[in-house]
Short mmCIF file of C-alpha atoms and ligand atoms in Angstrom, two decimals:
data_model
loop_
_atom_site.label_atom_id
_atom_site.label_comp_id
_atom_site.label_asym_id
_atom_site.label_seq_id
_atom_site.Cartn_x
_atom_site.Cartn_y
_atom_site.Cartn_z
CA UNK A 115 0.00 0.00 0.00
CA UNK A 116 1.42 3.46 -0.91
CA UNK A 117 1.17 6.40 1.61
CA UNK A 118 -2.18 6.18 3.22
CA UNK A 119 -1.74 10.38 3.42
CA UNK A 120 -1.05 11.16 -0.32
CA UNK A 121 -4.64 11.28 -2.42
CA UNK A 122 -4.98 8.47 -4.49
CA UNK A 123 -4.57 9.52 -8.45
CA UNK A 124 -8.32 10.14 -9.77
CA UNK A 125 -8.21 9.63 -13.33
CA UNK A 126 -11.44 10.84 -15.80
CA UNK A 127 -13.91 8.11 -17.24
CA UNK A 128 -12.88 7.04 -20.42
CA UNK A 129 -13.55 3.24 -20.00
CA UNK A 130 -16.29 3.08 -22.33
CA UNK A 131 -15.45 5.58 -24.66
CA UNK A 132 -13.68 3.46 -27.52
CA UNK A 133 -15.89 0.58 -29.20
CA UNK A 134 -14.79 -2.72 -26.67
CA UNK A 135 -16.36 -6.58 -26.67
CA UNK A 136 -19.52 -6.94 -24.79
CA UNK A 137 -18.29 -7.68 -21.46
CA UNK A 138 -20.62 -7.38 -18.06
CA UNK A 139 -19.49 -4.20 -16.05
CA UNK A 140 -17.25 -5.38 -12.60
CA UNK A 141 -16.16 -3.64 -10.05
CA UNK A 142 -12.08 -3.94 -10.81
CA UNK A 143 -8.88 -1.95 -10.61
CA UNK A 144 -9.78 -0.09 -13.76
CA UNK A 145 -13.59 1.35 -12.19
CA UNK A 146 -12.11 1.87 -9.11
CA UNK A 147 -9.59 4.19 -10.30
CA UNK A 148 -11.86 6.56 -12.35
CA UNK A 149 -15.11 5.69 -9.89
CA UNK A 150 -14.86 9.35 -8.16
CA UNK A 151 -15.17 10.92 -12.12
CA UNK A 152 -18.05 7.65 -12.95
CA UNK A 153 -20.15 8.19 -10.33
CA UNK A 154 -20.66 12.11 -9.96
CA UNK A 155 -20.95 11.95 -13.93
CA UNK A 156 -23.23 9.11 -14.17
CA UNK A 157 -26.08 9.49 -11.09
CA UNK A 158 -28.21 12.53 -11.18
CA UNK A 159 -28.35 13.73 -7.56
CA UNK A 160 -25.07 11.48 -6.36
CA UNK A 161 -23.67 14.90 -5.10
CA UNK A 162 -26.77 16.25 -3.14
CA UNK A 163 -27.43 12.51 -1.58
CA UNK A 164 -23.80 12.51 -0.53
CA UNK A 165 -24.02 15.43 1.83
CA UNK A 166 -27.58 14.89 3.07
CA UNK A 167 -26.47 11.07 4.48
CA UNK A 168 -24.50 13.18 7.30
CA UNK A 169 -27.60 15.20 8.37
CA UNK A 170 -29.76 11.68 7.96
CA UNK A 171 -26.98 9.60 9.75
CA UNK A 172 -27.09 12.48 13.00
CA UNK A 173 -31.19 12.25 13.09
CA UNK A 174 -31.34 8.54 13.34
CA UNK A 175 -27.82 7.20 14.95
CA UNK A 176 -28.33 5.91 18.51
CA UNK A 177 -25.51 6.26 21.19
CA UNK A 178 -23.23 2.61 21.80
CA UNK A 179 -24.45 1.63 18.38
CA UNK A 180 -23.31 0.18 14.63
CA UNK A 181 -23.95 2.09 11.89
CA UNK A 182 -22.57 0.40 8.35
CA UNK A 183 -22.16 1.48 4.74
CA UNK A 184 -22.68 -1.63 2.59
CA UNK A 185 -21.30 -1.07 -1.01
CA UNK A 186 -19.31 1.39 0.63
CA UNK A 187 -16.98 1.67 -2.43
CA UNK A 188 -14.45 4.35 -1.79
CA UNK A 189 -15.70 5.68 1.24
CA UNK A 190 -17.70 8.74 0.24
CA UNK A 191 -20.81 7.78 1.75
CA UNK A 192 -18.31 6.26 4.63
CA UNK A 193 -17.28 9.84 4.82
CA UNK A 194 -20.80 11.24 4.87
CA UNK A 195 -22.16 9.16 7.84
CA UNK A 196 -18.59 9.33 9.78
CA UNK A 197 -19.58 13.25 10.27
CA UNK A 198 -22.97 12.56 11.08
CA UNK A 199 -22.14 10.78 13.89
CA UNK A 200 -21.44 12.71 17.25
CA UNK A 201 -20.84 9.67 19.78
CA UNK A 202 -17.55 8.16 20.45
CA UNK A 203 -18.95 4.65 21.13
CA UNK A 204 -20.37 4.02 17.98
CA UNK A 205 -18.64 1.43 15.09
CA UNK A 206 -18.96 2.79 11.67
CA UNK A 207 -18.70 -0.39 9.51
CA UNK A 208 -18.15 -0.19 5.52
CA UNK A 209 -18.23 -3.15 3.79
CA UNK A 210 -17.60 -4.19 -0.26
CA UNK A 211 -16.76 -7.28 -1.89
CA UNK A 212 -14.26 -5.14 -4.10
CA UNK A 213 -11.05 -5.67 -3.29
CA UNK A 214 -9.63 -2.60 -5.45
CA UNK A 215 -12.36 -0.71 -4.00
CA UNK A 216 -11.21 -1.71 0.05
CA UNK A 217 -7.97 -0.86 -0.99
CA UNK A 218 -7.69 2.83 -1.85
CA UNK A 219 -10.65 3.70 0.44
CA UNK A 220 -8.65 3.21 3.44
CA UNK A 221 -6.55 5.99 1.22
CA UNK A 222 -9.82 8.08 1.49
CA UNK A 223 -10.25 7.40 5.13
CA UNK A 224 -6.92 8.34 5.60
CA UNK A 225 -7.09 11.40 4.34
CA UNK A 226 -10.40 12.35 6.67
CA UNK A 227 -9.31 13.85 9.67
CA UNK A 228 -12.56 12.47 11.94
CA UNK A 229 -11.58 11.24 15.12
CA UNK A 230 -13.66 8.09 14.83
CA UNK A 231 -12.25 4.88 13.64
CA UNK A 232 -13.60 3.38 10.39
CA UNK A 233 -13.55 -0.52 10.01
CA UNK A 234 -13.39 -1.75 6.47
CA UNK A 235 -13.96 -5.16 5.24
CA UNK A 236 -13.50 -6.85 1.87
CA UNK A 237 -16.84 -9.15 2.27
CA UNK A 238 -20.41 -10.12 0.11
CA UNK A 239 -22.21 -7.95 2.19
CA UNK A 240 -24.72 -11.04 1.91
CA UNK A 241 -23.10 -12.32 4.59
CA UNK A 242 -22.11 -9.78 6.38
CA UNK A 243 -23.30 -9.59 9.97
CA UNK A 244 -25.80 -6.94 11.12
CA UNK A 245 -26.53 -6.21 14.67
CA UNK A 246 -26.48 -3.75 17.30
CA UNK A 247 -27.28 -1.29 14.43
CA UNK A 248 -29.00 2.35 14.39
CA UNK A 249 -27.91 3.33 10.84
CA UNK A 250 -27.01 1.67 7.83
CA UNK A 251 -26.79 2.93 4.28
CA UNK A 252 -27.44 0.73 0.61
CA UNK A 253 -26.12 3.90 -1.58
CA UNK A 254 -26.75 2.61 -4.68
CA UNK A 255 -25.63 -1.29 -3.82
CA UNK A 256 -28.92 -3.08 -3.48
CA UNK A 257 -29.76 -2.75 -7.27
CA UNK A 258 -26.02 -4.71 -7.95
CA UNK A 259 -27.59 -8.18 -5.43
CA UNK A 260 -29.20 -10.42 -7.13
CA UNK A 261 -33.52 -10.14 -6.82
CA UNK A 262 -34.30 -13.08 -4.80
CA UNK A 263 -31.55 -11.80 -2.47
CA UNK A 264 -32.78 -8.65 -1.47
CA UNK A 265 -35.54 -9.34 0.50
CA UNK A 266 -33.30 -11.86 2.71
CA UNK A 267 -30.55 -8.82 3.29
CA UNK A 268 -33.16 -6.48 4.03
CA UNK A 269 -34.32 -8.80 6.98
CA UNK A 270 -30.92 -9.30 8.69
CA UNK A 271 -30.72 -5.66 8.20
CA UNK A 272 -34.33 -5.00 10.21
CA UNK A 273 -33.79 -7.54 12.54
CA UNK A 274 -30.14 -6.07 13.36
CA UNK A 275 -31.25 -2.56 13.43
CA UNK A 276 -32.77 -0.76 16.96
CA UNK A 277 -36.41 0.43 16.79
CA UNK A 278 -36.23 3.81 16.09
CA UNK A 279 -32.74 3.41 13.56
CA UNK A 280 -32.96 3.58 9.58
CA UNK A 281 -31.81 2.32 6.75
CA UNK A 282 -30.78 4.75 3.70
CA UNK A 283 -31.36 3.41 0.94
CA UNK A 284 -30.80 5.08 -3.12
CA UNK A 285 -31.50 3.21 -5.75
CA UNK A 286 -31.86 3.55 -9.85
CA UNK A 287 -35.39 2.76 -10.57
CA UNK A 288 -37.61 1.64 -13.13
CA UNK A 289 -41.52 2.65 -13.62
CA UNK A 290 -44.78 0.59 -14.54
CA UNK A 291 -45.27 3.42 -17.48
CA UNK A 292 -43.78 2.95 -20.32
CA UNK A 293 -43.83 6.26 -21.13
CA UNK A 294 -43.14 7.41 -18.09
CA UNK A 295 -39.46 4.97 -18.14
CA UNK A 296 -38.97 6.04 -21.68
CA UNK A 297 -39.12 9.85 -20.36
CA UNK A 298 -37.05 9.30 -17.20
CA UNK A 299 -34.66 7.66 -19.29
CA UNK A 300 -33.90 9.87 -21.88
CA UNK A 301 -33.68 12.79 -19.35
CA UNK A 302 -31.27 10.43 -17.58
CA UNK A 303 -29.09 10.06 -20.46
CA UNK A 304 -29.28 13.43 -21.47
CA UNK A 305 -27.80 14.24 -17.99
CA UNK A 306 -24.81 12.00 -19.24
CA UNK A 307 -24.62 13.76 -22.30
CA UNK A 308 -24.61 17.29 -20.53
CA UNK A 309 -21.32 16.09 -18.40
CA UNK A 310 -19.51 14.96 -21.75
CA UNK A 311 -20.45 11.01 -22.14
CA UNK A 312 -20.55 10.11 -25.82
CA UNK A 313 -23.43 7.87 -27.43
CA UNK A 314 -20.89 5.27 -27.64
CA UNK A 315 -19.97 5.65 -23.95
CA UNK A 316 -23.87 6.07 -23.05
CA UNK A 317 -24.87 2.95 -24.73
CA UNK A 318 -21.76 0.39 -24.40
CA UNK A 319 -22.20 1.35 -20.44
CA UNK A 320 -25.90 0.38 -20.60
CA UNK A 321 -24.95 -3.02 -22.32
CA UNK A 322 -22.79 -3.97 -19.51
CA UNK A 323 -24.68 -2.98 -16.84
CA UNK A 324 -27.90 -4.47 -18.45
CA UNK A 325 -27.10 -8.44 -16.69
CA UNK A 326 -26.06 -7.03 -13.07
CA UNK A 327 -27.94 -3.62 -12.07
CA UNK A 328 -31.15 -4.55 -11.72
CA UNK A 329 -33.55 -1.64 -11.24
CA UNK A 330 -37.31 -2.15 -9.55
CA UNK A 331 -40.05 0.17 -8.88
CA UNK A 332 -40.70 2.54 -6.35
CA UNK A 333 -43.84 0.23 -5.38
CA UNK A 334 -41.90 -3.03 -5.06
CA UNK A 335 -39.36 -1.57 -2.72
CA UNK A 336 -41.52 0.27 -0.72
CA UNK A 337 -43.54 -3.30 -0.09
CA UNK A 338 -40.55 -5.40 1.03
CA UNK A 339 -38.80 -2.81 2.94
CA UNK A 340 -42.08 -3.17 4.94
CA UNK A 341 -42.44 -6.95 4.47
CA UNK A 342 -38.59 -7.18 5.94
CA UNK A 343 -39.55 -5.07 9.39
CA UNK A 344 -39.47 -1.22 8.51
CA UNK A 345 -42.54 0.25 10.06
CA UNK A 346 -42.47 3.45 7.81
CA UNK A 347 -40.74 4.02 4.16
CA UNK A 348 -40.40 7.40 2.67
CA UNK A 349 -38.71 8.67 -0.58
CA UNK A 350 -37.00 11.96 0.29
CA UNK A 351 -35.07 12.46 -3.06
CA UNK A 352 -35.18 11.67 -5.81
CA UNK A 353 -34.34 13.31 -9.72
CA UNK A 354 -35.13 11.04 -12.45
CA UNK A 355 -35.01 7.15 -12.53
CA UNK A 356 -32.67 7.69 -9.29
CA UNK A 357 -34.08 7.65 -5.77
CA UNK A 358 -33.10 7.76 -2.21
CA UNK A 359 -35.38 6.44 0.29
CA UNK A 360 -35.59 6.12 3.96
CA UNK A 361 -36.76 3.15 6.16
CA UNK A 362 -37.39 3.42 9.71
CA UNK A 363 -37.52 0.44 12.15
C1 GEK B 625 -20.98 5.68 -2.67
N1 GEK B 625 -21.94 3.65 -1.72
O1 GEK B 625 -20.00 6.25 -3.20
N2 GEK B 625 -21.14 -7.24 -1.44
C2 GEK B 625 -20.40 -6.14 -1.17
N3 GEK B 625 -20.29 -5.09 -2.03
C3 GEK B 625 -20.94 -5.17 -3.20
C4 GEK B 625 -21.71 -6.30 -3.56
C5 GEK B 625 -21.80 -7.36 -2.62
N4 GEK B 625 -22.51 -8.47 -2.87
N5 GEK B 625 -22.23 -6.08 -4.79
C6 GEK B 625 -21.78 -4.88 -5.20
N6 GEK B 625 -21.00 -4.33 -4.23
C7 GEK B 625 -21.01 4.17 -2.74
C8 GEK B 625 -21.35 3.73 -4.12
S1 GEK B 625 -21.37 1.59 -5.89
C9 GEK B 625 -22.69 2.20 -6.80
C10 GEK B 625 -21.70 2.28 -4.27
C11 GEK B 625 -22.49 2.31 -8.25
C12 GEK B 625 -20.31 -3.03 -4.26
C13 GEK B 625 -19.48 -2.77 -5.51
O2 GEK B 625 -18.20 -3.36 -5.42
C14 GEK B 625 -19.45 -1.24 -5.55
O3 GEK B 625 -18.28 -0.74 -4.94
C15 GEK B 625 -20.70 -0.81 -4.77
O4 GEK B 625 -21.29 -2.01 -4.26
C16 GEK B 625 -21.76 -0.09 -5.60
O5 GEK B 625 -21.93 6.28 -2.17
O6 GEK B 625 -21.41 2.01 -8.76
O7 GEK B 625 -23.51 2.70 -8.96
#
């Protein structure tokens, strides 16, 4: 590992921009090094949701408690909920099975100067054990676990959370109207378009992440957040096909 103070170099997204094989999108060295540059590029409201997880976190987090960030990628929603949290004896947990990922965000973490400790782990979040929790956040992970998984994480993440606690969870979504997905759609890529993606980029991206994000409505997660032991689910952002929501226990 190189020194954990210097910023890691941030390169701009140019993975899709030259004609390449059909290949589905992973989470590898080469993502992780442009992801800062993907993300903020690529998810309408990523920048606002980032900043409102701190003010979310310090509503909900409980004193003596867990809060975790699963998907955590490089830490910026880490980073978010680390500065929400005002009580020494809580354990901010952020988990990803991206090993390229876990590696430069302890960079990231470095760099943060907040006095409490963040614990990283290279795991499926799947397996991942939740308990004693107040907070956790799915920024824009859920949609990469497989459908008939979901409901089962959503459990262990109820029944592991304190009544009163929350899960954050932002998702891309899809909509029963056609014409309704067709609009969000286009407006979505025309966001992409507006922060200098190609066609080419636009739609080789959307081939690879056709097999592995898989985006549901606002109706079906609102019903299993419920089913899995939220008592109330709210939407408090959202711009476009992407939405952040908020479950409380
Ligand atoms: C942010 N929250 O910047 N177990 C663990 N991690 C997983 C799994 C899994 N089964 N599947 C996918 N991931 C971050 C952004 S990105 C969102 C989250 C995006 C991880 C994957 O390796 C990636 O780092 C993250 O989930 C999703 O606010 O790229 O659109």
């Amino acid at each position: 590992m190189s020194n954990s103070k210097q910023p890691p170099a941030q390169e701009t997204d140019r993975l899709f921009a030259t004609r390449r094989n059909p290949e589905e999108f992973r989470f590898d060295a080469a993502v992780a090094r442009v992801f800062p540059d993907m993300i903020r590029r690529s998810v309408p409201g990523y920048t606002t949701i980032i900043p409102m997880l701190e003010v979310i976190t310090g509503q909900f987090v409980q004193p003596g408690t867990h809060c975790y960030d699963l998907g955590c990628s490089l830490g910026a929603s880490t980073l978010a909920m680390r500065h929400g949290i005002p009580f020494e004896d809580c354990r901010l947990i952020g988990v990803d099975n991206s090993a390229d990922m876990i590696e430069r965000c302890h960079h990231y973490i470095a760099l943060d100067d907040h006095p409490l400790p963040v614990e990283l782990l290279c795991d499926d979040i799947n397996d991942t054990e939740i308990a004693n929790a107040s907070v956790t956040t799915l920024n824009f992970t859920l949609q990469f676990i497989a459908t008939q998984k979901r409901l089962a994480l959503l459990r262990r993440i109820a029944r592991g959370t304190h009544k009163g606690g929350a899960l954050i969870l932002s998702e891309k979504i899809r909509f029963e109207s056609d014409s309704e997905q067709a609009t969000q759609t286009r407006l979505h890529h025309e966001f992409k378009r507006a922060n200098g993606y190609s066609d080419l980029e636009i739609s080789q991206k959307r081939s690879a992440l056709e097999q592995v994000l898989i985006p549901e409505t606002l109706a079906e997660h609102r019903e299993r957040l419920l089913y899995a032991g939220f008592s109330e689910v709210m939407t408090w952002y959202q711009c476009f096909n992407f939405v952040s929501m908020l479950a409380i226990k």
